[in-house]
mmCIF file of C-alpha atoms and ligand atoms in Angstrom:
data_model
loop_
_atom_site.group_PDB
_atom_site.id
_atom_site.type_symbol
_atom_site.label_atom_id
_atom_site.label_comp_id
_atom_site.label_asym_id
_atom_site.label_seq_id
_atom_site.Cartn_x
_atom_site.Cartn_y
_atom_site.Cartn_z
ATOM 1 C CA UNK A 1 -13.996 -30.210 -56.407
ATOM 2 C CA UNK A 2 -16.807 -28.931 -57.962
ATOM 3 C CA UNK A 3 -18.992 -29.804 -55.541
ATOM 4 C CA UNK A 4 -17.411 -28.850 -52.186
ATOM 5 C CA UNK A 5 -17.535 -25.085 -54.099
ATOM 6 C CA UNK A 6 -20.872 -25.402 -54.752
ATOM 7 C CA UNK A 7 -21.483 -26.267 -50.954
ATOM 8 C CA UNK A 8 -19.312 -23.241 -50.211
ATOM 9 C CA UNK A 9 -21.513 -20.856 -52.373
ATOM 10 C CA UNK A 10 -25.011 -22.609 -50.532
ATOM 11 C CA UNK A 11 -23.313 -22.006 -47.434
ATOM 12 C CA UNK A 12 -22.545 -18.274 -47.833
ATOM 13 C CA UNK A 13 -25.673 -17.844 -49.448
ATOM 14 C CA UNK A 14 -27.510 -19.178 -46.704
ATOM 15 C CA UNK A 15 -25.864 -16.918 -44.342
ATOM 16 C CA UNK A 16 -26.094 -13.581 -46.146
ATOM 17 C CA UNK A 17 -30.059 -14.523 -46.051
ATOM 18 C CA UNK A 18 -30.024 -15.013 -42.105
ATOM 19 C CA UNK A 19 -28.061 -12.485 -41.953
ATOM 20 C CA UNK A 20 -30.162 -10.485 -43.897
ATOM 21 C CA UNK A 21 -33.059 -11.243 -42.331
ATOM 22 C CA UNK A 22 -31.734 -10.765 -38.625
ATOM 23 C CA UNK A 23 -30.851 -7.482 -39.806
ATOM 24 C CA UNK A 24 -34.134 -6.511 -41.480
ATOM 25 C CA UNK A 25 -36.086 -8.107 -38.257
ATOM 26 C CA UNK A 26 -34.415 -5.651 -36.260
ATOM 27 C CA UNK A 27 -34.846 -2.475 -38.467
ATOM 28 C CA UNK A 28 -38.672 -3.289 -38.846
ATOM 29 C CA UNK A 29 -39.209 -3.487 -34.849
ATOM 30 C CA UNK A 30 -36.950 -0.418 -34.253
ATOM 31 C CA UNK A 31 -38.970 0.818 -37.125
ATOM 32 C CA UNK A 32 -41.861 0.149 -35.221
ATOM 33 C CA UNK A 33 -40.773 1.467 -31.547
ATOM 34 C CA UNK A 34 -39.026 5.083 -32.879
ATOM 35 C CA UNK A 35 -43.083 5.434 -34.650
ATOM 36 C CA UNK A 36 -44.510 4.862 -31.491
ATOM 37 C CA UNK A 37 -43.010 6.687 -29.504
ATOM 38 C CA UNK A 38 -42.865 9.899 -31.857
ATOM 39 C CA UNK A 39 -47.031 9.404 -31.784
ATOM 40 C CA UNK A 40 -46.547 8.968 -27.885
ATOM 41 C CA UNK A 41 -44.814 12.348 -27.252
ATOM 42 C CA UNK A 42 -46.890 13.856 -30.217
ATOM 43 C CA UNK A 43 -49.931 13.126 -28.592
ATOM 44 C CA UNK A 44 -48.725 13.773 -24.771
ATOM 45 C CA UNK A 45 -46.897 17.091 -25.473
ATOM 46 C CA UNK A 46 -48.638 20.071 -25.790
ATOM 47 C CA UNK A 47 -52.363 18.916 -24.541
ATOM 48 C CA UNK A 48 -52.045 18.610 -20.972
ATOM 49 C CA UNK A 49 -49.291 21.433 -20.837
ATOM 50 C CA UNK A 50 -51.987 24.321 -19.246
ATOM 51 C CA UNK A 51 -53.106 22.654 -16.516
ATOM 52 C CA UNK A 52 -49.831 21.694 -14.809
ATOM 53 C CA UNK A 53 -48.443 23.963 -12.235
ATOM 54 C CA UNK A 54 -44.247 24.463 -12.935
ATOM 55 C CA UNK A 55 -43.281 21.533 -10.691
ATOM 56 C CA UNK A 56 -45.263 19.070 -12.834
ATOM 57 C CA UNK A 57 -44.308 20.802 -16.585
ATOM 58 C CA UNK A 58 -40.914 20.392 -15.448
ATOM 59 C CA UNK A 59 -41.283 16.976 -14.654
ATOM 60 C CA UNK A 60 -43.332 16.282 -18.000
ATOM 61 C CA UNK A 61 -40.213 18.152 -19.668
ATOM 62 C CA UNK A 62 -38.063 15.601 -18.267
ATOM 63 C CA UNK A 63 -39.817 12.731 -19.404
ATOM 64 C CA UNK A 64 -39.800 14.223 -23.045
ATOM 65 C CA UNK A 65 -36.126 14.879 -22.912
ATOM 66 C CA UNK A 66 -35.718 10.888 -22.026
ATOM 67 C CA UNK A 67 -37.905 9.653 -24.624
ATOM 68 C CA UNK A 68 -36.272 11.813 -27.335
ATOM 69 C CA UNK A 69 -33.220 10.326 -26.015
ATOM 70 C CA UNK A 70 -34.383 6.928 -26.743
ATOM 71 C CA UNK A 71 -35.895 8.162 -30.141
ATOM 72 C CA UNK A 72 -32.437 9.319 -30.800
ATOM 73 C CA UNK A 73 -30.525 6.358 -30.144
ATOM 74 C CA UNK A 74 -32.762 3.676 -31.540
ATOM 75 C CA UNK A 75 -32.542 6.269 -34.701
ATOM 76 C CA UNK A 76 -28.978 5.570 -34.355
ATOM 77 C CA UNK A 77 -29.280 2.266 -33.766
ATOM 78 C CA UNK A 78 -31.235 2.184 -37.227
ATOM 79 C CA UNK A 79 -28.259 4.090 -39.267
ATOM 80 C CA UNK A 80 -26.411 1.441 -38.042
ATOM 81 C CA UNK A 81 -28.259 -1.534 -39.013
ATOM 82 C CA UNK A 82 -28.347 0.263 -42.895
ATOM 83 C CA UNK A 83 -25.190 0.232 -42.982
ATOM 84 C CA UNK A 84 -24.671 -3.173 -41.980
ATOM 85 C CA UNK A 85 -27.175 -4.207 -44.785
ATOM 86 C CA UNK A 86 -25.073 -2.203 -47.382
ATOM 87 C CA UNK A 87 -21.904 -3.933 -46.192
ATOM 88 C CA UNK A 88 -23.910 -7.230 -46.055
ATOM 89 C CA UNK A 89 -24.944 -6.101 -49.755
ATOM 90 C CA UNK A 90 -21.256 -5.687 -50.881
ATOM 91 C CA UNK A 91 -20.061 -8.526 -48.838
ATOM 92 C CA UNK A 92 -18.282 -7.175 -46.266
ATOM 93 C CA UNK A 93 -20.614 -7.593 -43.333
ATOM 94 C CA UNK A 94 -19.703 -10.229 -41.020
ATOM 95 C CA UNK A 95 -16.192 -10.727 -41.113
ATOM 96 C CA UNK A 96 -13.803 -10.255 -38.485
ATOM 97 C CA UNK A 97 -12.125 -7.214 -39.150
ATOM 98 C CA UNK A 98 -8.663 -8.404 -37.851
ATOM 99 C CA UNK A 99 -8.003 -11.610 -39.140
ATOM 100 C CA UNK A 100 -11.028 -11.876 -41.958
ATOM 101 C CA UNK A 101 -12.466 -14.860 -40.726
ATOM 102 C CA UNK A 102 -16.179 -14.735 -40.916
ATOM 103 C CA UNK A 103 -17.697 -13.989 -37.305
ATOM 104 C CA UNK A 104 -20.266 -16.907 -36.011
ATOM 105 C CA UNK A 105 -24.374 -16.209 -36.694
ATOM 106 C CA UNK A 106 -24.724 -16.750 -33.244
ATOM 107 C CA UNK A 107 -22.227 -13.786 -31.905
ATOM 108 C CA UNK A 108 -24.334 -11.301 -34.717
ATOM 109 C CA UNK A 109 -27.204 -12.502 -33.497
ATOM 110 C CA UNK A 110 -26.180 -11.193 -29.707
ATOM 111 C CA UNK A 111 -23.968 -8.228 -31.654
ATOM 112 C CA UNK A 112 -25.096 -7.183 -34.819
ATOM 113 C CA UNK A 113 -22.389 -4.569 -35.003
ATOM 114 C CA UNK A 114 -19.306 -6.707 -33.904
ATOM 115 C CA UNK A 115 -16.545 -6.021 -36.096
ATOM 116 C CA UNK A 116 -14.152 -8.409 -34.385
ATOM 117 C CA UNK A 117 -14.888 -12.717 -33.849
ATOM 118 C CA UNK A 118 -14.836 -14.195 -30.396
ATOM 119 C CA UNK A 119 -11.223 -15.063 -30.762
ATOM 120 C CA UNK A 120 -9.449 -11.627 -32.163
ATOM 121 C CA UNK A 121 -12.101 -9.706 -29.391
ATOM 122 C CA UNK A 122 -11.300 -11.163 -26.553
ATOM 123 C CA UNK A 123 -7.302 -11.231 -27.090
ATOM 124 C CA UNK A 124 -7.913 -7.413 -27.551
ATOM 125 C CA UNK A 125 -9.527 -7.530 -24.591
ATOM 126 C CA UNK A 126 -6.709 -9.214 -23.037
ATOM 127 C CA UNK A 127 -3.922 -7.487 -24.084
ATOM 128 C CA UNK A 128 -5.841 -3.954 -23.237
ATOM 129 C CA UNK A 129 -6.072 -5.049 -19.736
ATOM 130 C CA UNK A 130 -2.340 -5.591 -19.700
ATOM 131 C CA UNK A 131 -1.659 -2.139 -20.863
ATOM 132 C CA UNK A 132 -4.422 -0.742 -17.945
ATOM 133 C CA UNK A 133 -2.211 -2.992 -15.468
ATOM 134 C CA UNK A 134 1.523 -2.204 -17.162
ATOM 135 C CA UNK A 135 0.061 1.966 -16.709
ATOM 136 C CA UNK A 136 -1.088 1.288 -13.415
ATOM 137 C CA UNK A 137 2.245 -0.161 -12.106
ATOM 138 C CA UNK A 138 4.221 2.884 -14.125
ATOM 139 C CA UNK A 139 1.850 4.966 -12.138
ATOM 140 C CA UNK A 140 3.332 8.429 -11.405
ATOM 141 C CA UNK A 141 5.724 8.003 -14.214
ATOM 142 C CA UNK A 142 3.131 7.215 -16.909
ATOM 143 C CA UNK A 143 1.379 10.777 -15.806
ATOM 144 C CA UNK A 144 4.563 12.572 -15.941
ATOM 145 C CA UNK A 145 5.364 11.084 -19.698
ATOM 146 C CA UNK A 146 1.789 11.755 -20.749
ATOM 147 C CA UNK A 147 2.061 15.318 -19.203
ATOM 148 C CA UNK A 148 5.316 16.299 -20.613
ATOM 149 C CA UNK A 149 4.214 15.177 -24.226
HETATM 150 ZN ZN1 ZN B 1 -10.878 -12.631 -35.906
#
């Protein structure tokens, strides 16, 4: 008894510190990208802004609003992996969220911010398309209910 708990504890040990460090591996390199890129626009904005005729500041204007896109979401992308270390931290992180089982390495590894296992995710997936195919075949009906509600 005692030892098949003790192989328990290794085992979820050993996967909070993957875990962990998949998680931390990701932050550091996002980390890394969202820095360059601020430096990147820092340095490209303003300088070369005289010379260009309307056409080309436009363009350049463009290109800014893209990469502060991408700032923005890998800054998202960052709020999200802190809080997936401070679930990981309270023990949380990793299970499925419908049926509490703990979601493979692998699939975290691919989706870091799955909240369902394979299983539970793909019969969602299944029974969603059912309801897209039962609303279809309603059709005109469906519209009228949602309408009239
Ligand atoms: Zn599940």
């Amino acid at each position: 008894m005692a030892t098949t708990t003790k192989t328990k504890v290794a085992a979820k040990t050993s996967r909070y510190n993957e875990l962990r460090k998949m998680l931390e591996e990701r932050r550091r390199e996002l980390m890394t990208a969202v820095q360059h890129k601020m430096r990147d626009v820092r340095a490209e904005g303003g300088n070369d802004r005289d010379v260009l005729d309307q056409g080309e500041s436009s363009e350049v204007d463009i290109q800014e609003d893209i990469e502060f896109a991408l700032i923005q979401m890998k800054s998202e992308t960052l709020n999200k992996i802190d809080a997936a270390l401070r679930r990981l931290e309270e023990g949380t992180y990793g299970d499925c969220f419908e049926c509490g089982d703990e979601i493979s390495e692998a699939r975290l590894r691919a989706l870091p911010f799955a909240v369902r296992c394979k299983d539970c995710e793909e019969a969602r997936e299944t029974a969603e398309q059912r309801e897209r195919m039962l609303a279809q075949k309603r059709g005109s009906s469906a519209l009228f209910f949602d309408m009239s509600s």
